[in-house]
CSV table of C-alpha atoms and ligand atoms in Angstrom, one decimal:
chain,number,residue,atom,x,y,z
A,1,MET,CA,-0.4,-8.0,8.2
A,2,GLU,CA,-1.0,-6.9,4.6
A,3,LYS,CA,-2.3,-8.5,1.4
A,4,LEU,CA,-2.3,-7.7,-2.3
A,5,VAL,CA,-5.7,-7.4,-4.0
A,6,ILE,CA,-5.4,-7.9,-7.7
A,7,THR,CA,-8.2,-7.5,-10.2
A,8,GLY,CA,-7.6,-9.3,-13.5
A,9,PRO,CA,-7.2,-10.0,-16.3
A,10,THR,CA,-4.8,-7.2,-17.5
A,11,PRO,CA,-2.4,-7.7,-20.4
A,12,LEU,CA,0.7,-6.0,-19.0
A,13,ARG,CA,2.2,-3.3,-21.3
A,14,GLY,CA,5.1,-0.9,-21.1
A,15,HIS,CA,8.6,-0.6,-19.8
A,16,VAL,CA,10.0,-1.8,-16.5
A,17,LYS,CA,13.4,-1.2,-14.9
A,18,ILE,CA,15.1,-4.0,-13.2
A,19,SER,CA,16.8,-3.5,-9.8
A,20,GLY,CA,20.1,-4.7,-8.5
A,21,ALA,CA,20.4,-8.5,-7.8
A,22,LYS,CA,19.2,-9.6,-4.4
A,23,ASN,CA,21.5,-12.7,-4.4
A,24,ALA,CA,24.5,-10.6,-5.3
A,25,ALA,CA,23.7,-7.9,-2.8
A,26,VAL,CA,23.4,-10.3,0.1
A,27,ALA,CA,26.9,-11.7,-0.6
A,28,ILE,CA,28.5,-8.4,-1.3
A,29,ILE,CA,27.3,-6.6,1.8
A,30,PRO,CA,28.9,-9.2,4.2
A,31,ALA,CA,32.0,-9.2,1.9
A,32,THR,CA,32.7,-5.6,3.1
A,33,ILE,CA,33.7,-7.1,6.5
A,34,LEU,CA,36.9,-8.3,4.7
A,35,ILE,CA,37.8,-4.7,3.8
A,36,ASN,CA,40.1,-2.7,6.1
A,37,GLY,CA,38.8,0.5,4.7
A,38,VAL,CA,35.8,2.3,3.2
A,39,CYS,CA,33.9,1.4,0.0
A,40,THR,CA,30.7,2.5,-1.8
A,41,ILE,CA,28.1,0.0,-3.1
A,42,GLU,CA,25.6,1.2,-5.7
A,43,ASN,CA,22.5,-0.3,-7.4
A,44,LEU,CA,21.4,-2.1,-4.2
A,45,PRO,CA,17.9,-3.4,-4.4
A,46,ASN,CA,15.6,-1.6,-1.8
A,47,ILE,CA,14.4,-4.8,-0.2
A,48,SER,CA,14.1,-6.1,3.4
A,49,ASP,CA,17.0,-8.6,3.1
A,50,VAL,CA,19.4,-5.7,2.3
A,51,LYS,CA,18.1,-3.7,5.3
A,52,SER,CA,18.4,-6.7,7.6
A,53,TYR,CA,21.9,-7.3,6.5
A,54,CYS,CA,22.9,-3.7,7.1
A,55,GLU,CA,21.5,-3.9,10.6
A,56,ILE,CA,23.6,-7.0,11.3
A,57,LEU,CA,26.8,-5.3,10.0
A,58,GLU,CA,26.1,-2.3,12.2
A,59,ASN,CA,26.0,-4.6,15.2
A,60,LEU,CA,29.4,-5.9,14.3
A,61,GLY,CA,30.9,-2.4,14.4
A,62,VAL,CA,30.6,-1.6,10.6
A,63,LYS,CA,29.6,2.0,9.9
A,64,ILE,CA,27.0,2.3,7.2
A,65,LYS,CA,25.9,5.6,5.6
A,66,TRP,CA,22.9,5.6,3.2
A,67,ILE,CA,23.8,8.0,0.4
A,68,ASN,CA,20.4,7.3,-1.3
A,69,LYS,CA,18.0,4.4,-1.2
A,70,HIS,CA,20.2,2.3,-3.5
A,71,THR,CA,23.7,3.3,-2.4
A,72,ILE,CA,25.6,2.8,0.8
A,73,GLN,CA,29.0,3.8,2.0
A,74,VAL,CA,30.5,1.2,4.2
A,75,ASP,CA,33.4,1.7,6.7
A,76,SER,CA,34.7,-1.6,8.0
A,77,ARG,CA,37.9,-0.4,9.6
A,78,HIS,CA,36.8,-1.2,13.1
A,79,ILE,CA,35.1,-4.6,13.5
A,80,THR,CA,34.1,-4.8,17.2
A,81,SER,CA,32.4,-8.2,17.3
A,82,SER,CA,32.4,-11.5,15.4
A,83,PHE,CA,29.0,-12.6,16.9
A,84,ALA,CA,25.7,-12.4,15.0
A,85,PRO,CA,22.7,-13.5,17.1
A,86,LEU,CA,20.0,-15.9,15.9
A,87,ASP,CA,17.2,-13.3,16.2
A,88,LEU,CA,19.0,-11.4,13.4
A,89,THR,CA,20.4,-14.2,11.3
A,90,ARG,CA,17.2,-16.2,11.1
A,91,LYS,CA,15.4,-13.5,9.1
A,92,PHE,CA,17.0,-14.7,5.9
A,93,ARG,CA,19.2,-17.4,4.3
A,94,ALA,CA,22.2,-15.4,3.2
A,95,SER,CA,23.2,-14.6,6.8
A,96,TYR,CA,25.4,-17.6,6.5
A,97,TYR,CA,27.9,-15.5,4.4
A,98,LEU,CA,28.8,-13.9,7.7
A,99,ILE,CA,30.7,-17.1,8.6
A,100,GLY,CA,33.1,-16.9,5.6
A,101,SER,CA,33.5,-13.1,6.0
A,102,LEU,CA,34.1,-13.0,9.8
A,103,LEU,CA,36.4,-16.1,9.6
A,104,GLY,CA,38.4,-14.4,6.9
A,105,ARG,CA,38.7,-11.1,8.7
A,106,CYS,CA,38.8,-12.1,12.4
A,107,GLY,CA,39.7,-15.8,12.5
A,108,HIS,CA,36.5,-16.3,14.4
A,109,ALA,CA,32.7,-16.3,13.6
A,110,GLU,CA,29.8,-17.2,15.9
A,111,VAL,CA,26.7,-16.9,13.8
A,112,GLY,CA,23.1,-17.9,14.4
A,113,LEU,CA,21.6,-20.4,12.1
A,114,PRO,CA,20.2,-18.9,8.9
A,115,GLY,CA,16.5,-18.7,8.0
A,116,GLY,CA,14.9,-18.0,4.6
A,117,CYS,CA,12.3,-19.6,2.4
A,118,ASN,CA,11.2,-23.1,3.4
A,119,LEU,CA,12.2,-25.0,0.3
A,120,GLY,CA,12.8,-28.4,2.1
A,121,PRO,CA,16.1,-29.4,3.7
A,122,ARG,CA,18.9,-26.8,3.2
A,123,PRO,CA,22.1,-28.4,4.5
A,124,ILE,CA,25.4,-26.4,4.8
A,125,ASP,CA,27.8,-29.4,4.8
A,126,GLN,CA,29.6,-28.1,1.7
A,127,HIS,CA,30.1,-24.7,3.3
A,128,ILE,CA,31.6,-26.4,6.4
A,129,LYS,CA,33.8,-28.6,4.1
A,130,GLY,CA,35.2,-25.4,2.5
A,131,PHE,CA,35.9,-23.8,5.9
A,132,GLU,CA,37.5,-26.9,7.3
A,133,ALA,CA,39.7,-27.3,4.2
A,134,LEU,CA,41.1,-23.9,4.9
A,135,GLY,CA,42.0,-24.9,8.4
A,136,ALA,CA,39.0,-23.8,10.5
A,137,THR,CA,37.3,-25.8,13.2
A,138,VAL,CA,33.5,-25.6,12.9
A,139,THR,CA,30.9,-26.6,15.4
A,140,VAL,CA,27.1,-26.3,15.4
A,141,SER,CA,25.3,-26.0,18.8
A,142,ASN,CA,22.5,-24.1,20.5
A,143,GLY,CA,21.4,-22.6,17.2
A,144,ASN,CA,24.8,-21.1,16.5
A,145,ILE,CA,27.5,-22.0,14.0
A,146,THR,CA,31.0,-21.3,15.4
A,147,ALA,CA,34.1,-21.3,13.1
A,148,THR,CA,37.6,-20.6,14.4
A,149,CYS,CA,41.1,-20.8,13.2
A,150,ASP,CA,44.6,-19.5,14.1
A,151,LYS,CA,45.5,-18.8,10.5
A,152,LEU,CA,43.6,-19.7,7.3
A,153,ARG,CA,45.7,-21.6,4.7
A,154,ALA,CA,44.8,-22.0,1.1
A,155,ASN,CA,43.8,-25.5,-0.1
A,156,SER,CA,42.1,-27.3,-3.0
A,157,ILE,CA,38.4,-27.9,-2.5
A,158,TYR,CA,36.1,-30.1,-4.6
A,159,PHE,CA,32.4,-29.6,-3.9
A,160,ASP,CA,30.2,-32.7,-4.0
A,161,MET,CA,27.4,-30.7,-5.6
A,162,VAL,CA,27.2,-27.3,-7.3
A,163,SER,CA,26.3,-24.9,-4.5
A,164,VAL,CA,25.9,-21.2,-4.8
A,165,GLY,CA,26.2,-20.6,-1.1
A,166,ALA,CA,29.2,-22.9,-0.5
A,167,THR,CA,31.1,-21.3,-3.5
A,168,MET,CA,30.4,-17.8,-2.2
A,169,ASN,CA,31.3,-18.6,1.4
A,170,THR,CA,34.6,-20.4,0.4
A,171,ILE,CA,35.6,-17.4,-1.7
A,172,LEU,CA,34.9,-15.1,1.2
A,173,ALA,CA,36.9,-17.2,3.7
A,174,SER,CA,39.9,-17.6,1.3
A,175,VAL,CA,40.4,-14.1,0.0
A,176,LEU,CA,42.8,-13.2,2.9
A,177,ALA,CA,44.2,-16.8,3.4
A,178,GLU,CA,47.8,-17.5,2.6
A,179,GLY,CA,48.4,-19.1,-0.8
A,180,THR,CA,46.2,-20.1,-3.7
A,181,THR,CA,42.8,-21.7,-3.0
A,182,THR,CA,41.2,-23.7,-5.8
A,183,ILE,CA,37.5,-24.5,-5.8
A,184,ASP,CA,36.5,-27.3,-8.2
A,185,ASN,CA,32.8,-27.9,-9.2
A,186,ALA,CA,32.1,-24.3,-8.3
A,187,ALA,CA,28.7,-22.6,-9.0
A,188,LYS,CA,28.7,-20.3,-12.1
A,189,GLU,CA,25.8,-18.0,-11.4
A,190,PRO,CA,26.1,-14.3,-12.3
A,191,HIS,CA,26.1,-13.4,-8.6
A,192,ILE,CA,29.2,-15.5,-8.1
A,193,VAL,CA,30.9,-13.4,-10.8
A,194,ASP,CA,29.6,-10.3,-9.2
A,195,LEU,CA,31.0,-11.2,-5.8
A,196,ALA,CA,34.4,-11.9,-7.3
A,197,ASN,CA,34.3,-8.7,-9.3
A,198,PHE,CA,33.4,-6.7,-6.2
A,199,LEU,CA,36.3,-8.3,-4.2
A,200,ASN,CA,38.8,-7.8,-7.0
A,201,THR,CA,37.7,-4.1,-7.2
A,202,MET,CA,38.5,-3.9,-3.5
A,203,GLY,CA,42.0,-5.5,-3.9
A,204,ALA,CA,41.4,-9.3,-4.0
A,205,ASP,CA,42.9,-11.6,-6.7
A,206,ILE,CA,40.2,-14.1,-7.8
A,207,ARG,CA,40.3,-15.8,-11.2
A,208,GLY,CA,37.9,-18.0,-13.0
A,209,ALA,CA,34.6,-16.9,-11.5
A,210,GLY,CA,31.8,-17.9,-13.9
A,211,THR,CA,33.6,-21.2,-14.7
A,212,ASP,CA,33.6,-24.3,-12.6
A,213,VAL,CA,37.2,-23.8,-11.4
A,214,ILE,CA,37.9,-20.7,-9.3
A,215,LYS,CA,41.3,-19.8,-8.1
A,216,ILE,CA,41.7,-17.4,-5.2
A,217,ASN,CA,45.2,-16.0,-4.7
A,218,GLY,CA,45.3,-14.8,-1.1
A,219,VAL,CA,46.2,-11.2,-0.5
A,220,LYS,CA,47.3,-9.6,2.8
A,221,GLU,CA,44.6,-6.9,2.9
A,222,LEU,CA,41.7,-5.4,1.0
A,223,LYS,CA,42.0,-1.7,1.1
A,224,GLY,CA,38.7,-0.8,-0.4
A,225,ASN,CA,38.5,2.9,-1.3
A,226,ALA,CA,36.4,2.1,-4.4
A,227,THR,CA,32.9,2.1,-5.7
A,228,TYR,CA,31.0,-0.9,-7.0
A,229,SER,CA,27.7,-1.2,-8.8
A,230,ILE,CA,25.7,-4.4,-8.3
A,231,VAL,CA,24.7,-6.5,-11.4
A,232,PRO,CA,21.0,-6.4,-12.5
A,233,ASP,CA,18.7,-9.1,-11.0
A,234,GLN,CA,18.2,-11.8,-13.6
A,235,ILE,CA,15.5,-13.4,-11.6
A,236,GLU,CA,13.5,-10.2,-11.3
A,237,ALA,CA,14.0,-9.7,-15.1
A,238,GLY,CA,12.9,-13.2,-15.8
A,239,THR,CA,9.8,-12.7,-13.6
A,240,PHE,CA,8.7,-9.7,-15.6
A,241,MET,CA,9.4,-11.5,-18.9
A,242,LEU,CA,7.3,-14.5,-17.9
A,243,ALA,CA,4.6,-12.1,-16.6
A,244,ALA,CA,4.4,-10.6,-20.1
A,245,ILE,CA,3.6,-14.0,-21.5
A,246,ALA,CA,1.2,-15.1,-18.7
A,247,SER,CA,-0.8,-11.9,-18.9
A,248,LYS,CA,-0.9,-11.9,-22.8
A,249,GLY,CA,1.0,-8.6,-22.7
A,250,ASP,CA,4.0,-6.8,-24.2
A,251,ILE,CA,6.8,-5.7,-21.9
A,252,THR,CA,10.2,-4.2,-22.4
A,253,VAL,CA,12.5,-5.2,-19.5
A,254,GLU,CA,15.2,-2.6,-19.1
A,255,ASN,CA,18.5,-2.7,-17.2
A,256,CYS,CA,19.0,-6.4,-17.5
A,257,ILE,CA,21.7,-8.6,-19.0
A,258,THR,CA,20.0,-10.7,-21.6
A,259,LYS,CA,23.0,-13.2,-21.7
A,260,HIS,CA,22.0,-14.2,-18.1
A,261,LEU,CA,18.5,-14.9,-19.3
A,262,GLU,CA,19.3,-17.3,-22.1
A,263,PRO,CA,17.6,-20.4,-20.5
A,264,VAL,CA,14.4,-18.4,-19.9
A,265,ILE,CA,14.4,-16.8,-23.3
A,266,ALA,CA,14.8,-20.3,-24.9
A,267,LYS,CA,11.8,-21.6,-23.0
A,268,VAL,CA,9.6,-18.5,-23.7
A,269,LEU,CA,10.4,-19.0,-27.5
A,270,GLU,CA,9.7,-22.8,-27.2
A,271,ILE,CA,6.2,-22.3,-25.8
A,272,GLY,CA,5.4,-19.8,-28.6
A,273,GLY,CA,6.2,-16.4,-26.9
A,274,ASN,CA,8.2,-13.7,-28.6
A,275,VAL,CA,11.5,-12.2,-27.5
A,276,GLU,CA,13.8,-9.5,-28.9
A,277,ALA,CA,16.9,-9.6,-26.7
A,278,ASN,CA,19.2,-6.6,-27.1
A,279,GLY,CA,22.0,-7.0,-24.6
A,280,ASP,CA,20.8,-4.7,-21.8
A,281,HIS,CA,17.1,-4.9,-22.5
A,282,ALA,CA,14.5,-7.3,-23.9
A,283,ARG,CA,11.1,-7.0,-25.3
A,284,VAL,CA,8.8,-10.0,-24.6
A,285,TRP,CA,5.3,-10.3,-26.0
A,286,TRP,CA,2.4,-12.7,-26.4
A,287,SER,CA,0.8,-13.2,-29.7
A,288,LYS,CA,-1.0,-16.6,-29.5
A,289,ARG,CA,-1.9,-19.2,-26.9
A,290,THR,CA,1.3,-20.7,-25.5
A,291,SER,CA,2.0,-24.5,-25.8
A,292,LYS,CA,3.4,-27.1,-23.5
A,293,ALA,CA,7.1,-27.6,-22.6
A,294,ASN,CA,9.2,-29.8,-20.4
A,295,ILE,CA,11.6,-28.2,-18.0
A,296,LYS,CA,14.2,-29.4,-15.6
A,297,THR,CA,15.7,-26.8,-13.1
A,298,LEU,CA,19.5,-26.9,-13.0
A,299,PRO,CA,22.4,-24.7,-11.7
A,300,TYR,CA,23.4,-21.8,-14.0
A,301,PRO,CA,23.4,-21.8,-17.0
A,302,GLY,CA,20.5,-24.3,-16.7
A,303,PHE,CA,16.9,-23.2,-16.2
A,304,PRO,CA,16.9,-21.5,-12.7
A,305,THR,CA,14.9,-22.9,-9.9
A,306,ASP,CA,14.1,-19.3,-8.9
A,307,LEU,CA,12.0,-18.9,-12.0
A,308,GLN,CA,10.3,-22.3,-11.8
A,309,SER,CA,7.1,-21.2,-10.2
A,310,GLN,CA,6.8,-18.2,-12.5
A,311,MET,CA,7.2,-20.5,-15.5
A,312,GLY,CA,4.6,-22.8,-13.9
A,313,VAL,CA,2.1,-20.0,-14.1
A,314,CYS,CA,2.7,-19.8,-17.9
A,315,LEU,CA,2.5,-23.6,-18.3
A,316,SER,CA,-0.7,-23.8,-16.3
A,317,MET,CA,-2.4,-21.9,-19.1
A,318,SER,CA,-0.5,-23.4,-22.0
A,319,SER,CA,-2.2,-26.0,-24.3
A,320,GLY,CA,-1.2,-29.6,-23.7
A,321,THR,CA,0.6,-31.4,-20.9
A,322,SER,CA,3.8,-29.9,-19.5
A,323,ILE,CA,6.2,-31.4,-17.0
A,324,ILE,CA,8.6,-29.6,-14.7
A,325,ASN,CA,11.3,-31.5,-12.8
A,326,GLU,CA,12.7,-29.6,-9.9
A,327,SER,CA,16.2,-30.8,-9.2
A,328,ILE,CA,17.4,-28.3,-6.7
A,329,TRP,CA,14.8,-27.9,-3.9
A,330,GLU,CA,12.5,-30.5,-2.5
A,331,SER,CA,9.6,-28.3,-1.6
A,332,ARG,CA,9.4,-25.8,-4.4
A,333,PHE,CA,6.0,-26.9,-5.7
A,334,GLN,CA,4.0,-25.5,-2.8
A,335,TYR,CA,2.7,-22.8,-5.1
A,336,ALA,CA,0.9,-25.5,-7.2
A,337,GLN,CA,-1.8,-26.1,-4.6
A,338,GLU,CA,-2.4,-22.3,-4.5
A,339,LEU,CA,-2.6,-22.1,-8.3
A,340,ASN,CA,-5.0,-25.1,-8.3
A,341,LYS,CA,-7.3,-22.9,-6.1
A,342,MET,CA,-7.3,-20.5,-9.1
A,343,GLY,CA,-8.4,-23.2,-11.6
A,344,ALA,CA,-5.0,-24.7,-12.6
A,345,ASN,CA,-4.7,-28.4,-13.0
A,346,ILE,CA,-1.3,-29.4,-11.5
A,347,THR,CA,-0.4,-32.8,-10.0
A,348,ILE,CA,2.7,-33.2,-8.0
A,349,SER,CA,4.6,-36.4,-7.5
A,350,GLY,CA,7.9,-35.9,-5.6
A,351,LYS,CA,10.1,-33.6,-7.6
A,352,THR,CA,7.9,-33.7,-10.7
A,353,ALA,CA,4.8,-31.5,-11.5
A,354,VAL,CA,2.5,-32.3,-14.3
A,355,PHE,CA,0.5,-29.4,-15.8
A,356,GLU,CA,-2.6,-30.1,-17.7
A,357,GLY,CA,-3.1,-26.7,-19.4
A,358,VAL,CA,-6.4,-24.8,-18.8
A,359,GLU,CA,-7.8,-22.0,-20.9
A,360,TYR,CA,-7.8,-19.5,-18.1
A,361,LEU,CA,-7.3,-19.0,-14.3
A,362,TYR,CA,-9.8,-17.3,-12.0
A,363,GLY,CA,-9.3,-15.1,-9.0
A,364,ALA,CA,-9.1,-16.7,-5.5
A,365,PRO,CA,-7.5,-16.0,-2.0
A,366,VAL,CA,-4.0,-17.5,-2.1
A,367,THR,CA,-0.9,-17.6,0.1
A,368,ALA,CA,2.7,-16.9,-0.9
A,369,THR,CA,4.5,-20.0,0.4
A,370,ASP,CA,8.0,-18.6,-0.5
A,371,LEU,CA,9.5,-15.6,-2.3
A,372,ARG,CA,9.3,-16.8,-5.9
A,373,ALA,CA,5.9,-18.5,-5.3
A,374,GLY,CA,4.7,-15.1,-4.2
A,375,ALA,CA,5.8,-13.4,-7.4
A,376,ALA,CA,4.2,-16.3,-9.4
A,377,LEU,CA,0.9,-15.8,-7.6
A,378,ILE,CA,0.9,-12.1,-8.4
A,379,MET,CA,1.5,-12.9,-12.0
A,380,ALA,CA,-1.4,-15.4,-11.9
A,381,GLY,CA,-3.7,-12.9,-10.2
A,382,ILE,CA,-2.9,-10.3,-13.0
A,383,SER,CA,-3.7,-12.9,-15.6
A,384,ALA,CA,-6.8,-14.5,-14.0
A,385,ASN,CA,-10.4,-13.5,-14.3
A,386,GLY,CA,-11.7,-11.8,-11.2
A,387,VAL,CA,-10.2,-10.8,-7.8
A,388,THR,CA,-7.2,-12.5,-6.3
A,389,GLU,CA,-5.9,-11.8,-2.8
A,390,VAL,CA,-2.3,-12.7,-2.1
A,391,PHE,CA,-1.4,-13.2,1.6
A,392,ASN,CA,2.0,-13.6,3.4
A,393,LEU,CA,3.7,-10.7,1.7
A,394,HIS,CA,6.8,-10.7,3.9
A,395,HIS,CA,8.3,-13.4,1.7
A,396,ILE,CA,7.8,-11.2,-1.4
A,397,ASP,CA,9.1,-8.0,0.3
A,398,ARG,CA,12.3,-9.8,1.2
A,399,GLY,CA,13.4,-10.0,-2.5
A,400,TYR,CA,11.4,-7.8,-4.9
A,401,GLU,CA,11.7,-4.0,-4.8
A,402,ASN,CA,8.4,-2.2,-5.2
A,403,ILE,CA,6.8,-5.1,-6.9
A,404,GLU,CA,3.3,-3.8,-6.9
A,405,GLU,CA,4.4,-0.4,-8.1
A,406,LYS,CA,6.3,-1.9,-11.0
A,407,PHE,CA,3.3,-4.1,-12.0
A,408,ARG,CA,1.0,-1.1,-11.6
A,409,SER,CA,3.2,0.9,-13.9
A,410,LEU,CA,2.5,-1.8,-16.5
A,411,GLY,CA,-1.2,-1.5,-16.1
A,412,ALA,CA,-2.0,-4.1,-13.4
A,413,LYS,CA,-4.8,-3.3,-11.0
A,414,ILE,CA,-3.1,-4.2,-7.8
A,415,GLU,CA,-3.3,-2.7,-4.3
A,416,ARG,CA,-1.7,-3.4,-0.9
A,417,GLN,CA,-4.3,-3.5,1.9
A,418,LYS,CA,-4.1,-4.0,5.6
A,419,VAL,CA,-5.6,-7.3,6.8
A,420,GLU,CA,-7.6,-7.2,10.0
A,421,GLU,CA,-5.8,-9.3,12.6
B,1,EPZ,C1,21.0,-19.8,-3.5
B,1,EPZ,O1,20.7,-20.6,-2.4
B,1,EPZ,C2,20.0,-18.8,-3.7
B,1,EPZ,N1,20.0,-18.0,-2.5
B,1,EPZ,C3,18.6,-19.4,-3.9
B,1,EPZ,O2,17.7,-18.3,-4.2
B,1,EPZ,C4,18.6,-20.3,-5.1
B,1,EPZ,O3,17.4,-21.0,-5.2
B,1,EPZ,C5,19.8,-21.3,-5.0
B,1,EPZ,O4,21.0,-20.6,-4.7
B,1,EPZ,C6,20.0,-22.1,-6.3
B,1,EPZ,O5,20.2,-21.3,-7.4
B,1,EPZ,C7,20.9,-17.0,-2.3
B,1,EPZ,O6,21.7,-16.8,-3.2
B,1,EPZ,C8,20.8,-16.2,-1.1
B,1,EPZ,P1,22.7,-23.9,-3.2
B,1,EPZ,P2,21.8,-21.6,-1.8
B,1,EPZ,O7,23.7,-24.0,-2.1
B,1,EPZ,O8,23.1,-21.0,-1.9
B,1,EPZ,C9,22.3,-28.5,-1.9
B,1,EPZ,C10,15.7,-17.2,-4.0
B,1,EPZ,O9,14.5,-17.4,-4.2
B,1,EPZ,N2,23.3,-28.2,-0.9
B,1,EPZ,O10,23.2,-23.6,-4.5
B,1,EPZ,O11,21.3,-21.9,-0.4
B,1,EPZ,C11,21.0,-27.8,-1.5
B,1,EPZ,O12,20.2,-28.5,-0.6
B,1,EPZ,C12,16.6,-18.2,-3.3
B,1,EPZ,O13,16.2,-16.1,-4.3
B,1,EPZ,C13,23.8,-29.2,0.0
B,1,EPZ,O14,23.4,-30.4,-0.1
B,1,EPZ,O15,21.6,-22.8,-2.7
B,1,EPZ,C14,20.4,-27.7,-2.9
B,1,EPZ,O16,19.7,-28.9,-3.2
B,1,EPZ,C15,15.9,-19.3,-2.7
B,1,EPZ,N3,24.8,-28.9,0.9
B,1,EPZ,C16,21.6,-27.5,-3.8
B,1,EPZ,O17,22.7,-28.0,-3.1
B,1,EPZ,C17,25.3,-27.6,1.0
B,1,EPZ,O18,26.2,-27.4,1.8
B,1,EPZ,C18,21.9,-26.1,-4.3
B,1,EPZ,O19,21.9,-25.2,-3.2
B,1,EPZ,C19,24.8,-26.6,0.2
B,1,EPZ,C20,23.8,-26.9,-0.8
């Protein structure tokens, strides 16, 4: 086991380069199963979720060659299995994209239940609704989800709520289905657009990604033979932007798409931070104590749940009383009790957290309860007086590339150490 030891406070200063988007990569890698050919994927984040996914694909007969640590060449001409066992799929959430991909390519998928962060109940009824609408039979038993069909046929699907995963999975399952599939009430996140752009580059015909109505005109085959570069990670970019504010620093975030960060930029400005957004980079800096704000997490383009805990760190030190309403995940305030160990004053009531702003945080041993909570606690440790130890790093390593090196390059005093078992 390992821990991060952080000595603060340090105002972060300098430039940081954002990696490729985790939540796009974990959909695009399984999407290669649909390609009867070879393709190259660039700008992959070097994180454990990507490595786990490549391992799963290799077990299905896909040949993967690492060109460098951010680029793979994928040969999916010979799929030899449509079974992905639980011991591999439970390592992360996005393993459920294997169902849509294998169903689309092989007409059969037997996939262990997904794992991932414990954010409260994470049902997949809308994914199943999508598969069934396309003509598949879906059963869940003994820890596996099985989906089968003789022939997938296009249909119109209306999702009961906006779901990133169900939108992605239905796109994956319908790309090779006969006819035109329509998804209504689709998610609009940048990673949905990235998946559609990737598939279109490989020969698919998907229109409307990024709006709430997506149309997928089924094609006979995806030939591949193309190179695709993954979109920059807007959540990693937002994490560093908020770290600039929490640490009273001045950071330029490079290789991001500032359009994707509008809800975060709006809130940084509202609490009194400074932002200069320039399309593919943004300078964010602190100049005075930040003030309270109220936030409700929403699907894109609303304020992202995946930046809620990082924003919570800023609000815990802002003057006045702030309120965050978490509308996506039931258990996404677990970081609050850790932040309270560092001197924050946060009270949780159901899906609402009330932040009574304190002047400063102090160092303490804390545990990363999920991926984004882990990033938030690192930010808090950099901003706090004294030494903070962050435990449970496997959550953070799943989704952030070289996080401590990136923070160190901005001046943070942060070290990874082995923990005696
Ligand atoms: C994706 O999860 C992301 N994961 C999450 O990021 C992110 O928090 C979430 O979208 C929301 O933006 C990946 O992309 C791999 P949803 P996903 O389906 O697809 C309910 C991170 O930190 N719902 O959009 O699983 C669900 O319970 C992670 O990077 C159903 O009820 O989320 C939730 O309340 C954590 N039935 C809401 O919809 C369903 O069938 C949105 O979930 C599906 C979802």
